[in-house]
């Protein structure tokens, strides 16, 4: 009986406080998305109303119809999905292979090359905008989806995360045993490394997909034909009027966010698995 009381005290004093903080943090994190949904269901005048409107209205369909009249919403969503899917797949292949090489192989200049790749993360992307535009123009890829994709294929963060995960999750003894059995390096990567690093693949995939989906500057610079617009560039066209309809804009932004939620929920278990495994190790 005393043990039960002591456990109850520990739960009430420690875990209860943690749970309360987690609930409050979750509410604060979800509130911007909820407020965006509320604005998507209200007229534009509700945007500056005092006190602020926090309850949904009945104009969600009407506002979305306005979006469809202004831009090719579903065509832009499809363009964004194609770009994000291809970039994510290519980045996962390159990052996992590079991470495997940096984690388990020894070759001249390995550390210098790895540091050089990491240093590229501190360079602001705006600095390379003009030379990158020049290269894409010379390659004849302006106003094309491949012209948008090609710059995102090499992801330093993905390589770093894969290298760290592989170095901790894939034992050297397992690789040595596979080599003794006559397995090639690629077969080791395909049959041994890939199944082990699935949680890391899901994590990097979510990071890359969401980053490319939300990227605007490069897509706006390269794309000119409305048929090639991604959803971010298309949504920017909604505010090119003198009278800004905030209800319409928020409706477009809300529905453009839904695919990201679907992607995250689809890989949620693997994402959480990668976090928990990393914390244990």
mmCIF file of N, CA and C in Angstrom, residues 38 44 107 146-147 164 246:
data_model
loop_
_atom_site.group_PDB
_atom_site.id
_atom_site.type_symbol
_atom_site.label_atom_id
_atom_site.label_comp_id
_atom_site.label_asym_id
_atom_site.label_seq_id
_atom_site.Cartn_x
_atom_site.Cartn_y
_atom_site.Cartn_z
ATOM 1 N N UNK A 38 -9.548 28.789 -39.184
ATOM 2 C CA UNK A 38 -10.639 29.705 -38.847
ATOM 3 C C UNK A 38 -10.719 30.834 -39.870
ATOM 4 N N UNK A 44 -12.905 38.230 -45.391
ATOM 5 C CA UNK A 44 -11.647 38.938 -45.217
ATOM 6 C C UNK A 44 -11.693 39.933 -44.070
ATOM 7 N N UNK A 107 39.055 6.276 -46.815
ATOM 8 C CA UNK A 107 39.638 6.669 -48.099
ATOM 9 C C UNK A 107 40.319 8.019 -47.932
ATOM 10 N N UNK A 146 12.585 20.107 -63.873
ATOM 11 C CA UNK A 146 13.952 19.650 -63.582
ATOM 12 C C UNK A 146 14.877 20.780 -63.159
ATOM 13 N N UNK A 147 14.662 21.984 -63.700
ATOM 14 C CA UNK A 147 15.474 23.120 -63.287
ATOM 15 C C UNK A 147 15.278 23.481 -61.833
ATOM 16 N N UNK A 164 25.694 9.752 -39.239
ATOM 17 C CA UNK A 164 25.625 9.576 -37.800
ATOM 18 C C UNK A 164 24.805 8.350 -37.424
ATOM 19 N N UNK A 246 -8.070 38.056 -47.497
ATOM 20 C CA UNK A 246 -7.346 37.194 -46.571
ATOM 21 C C UNK A 246 -8.034 35.848 -46.399
#
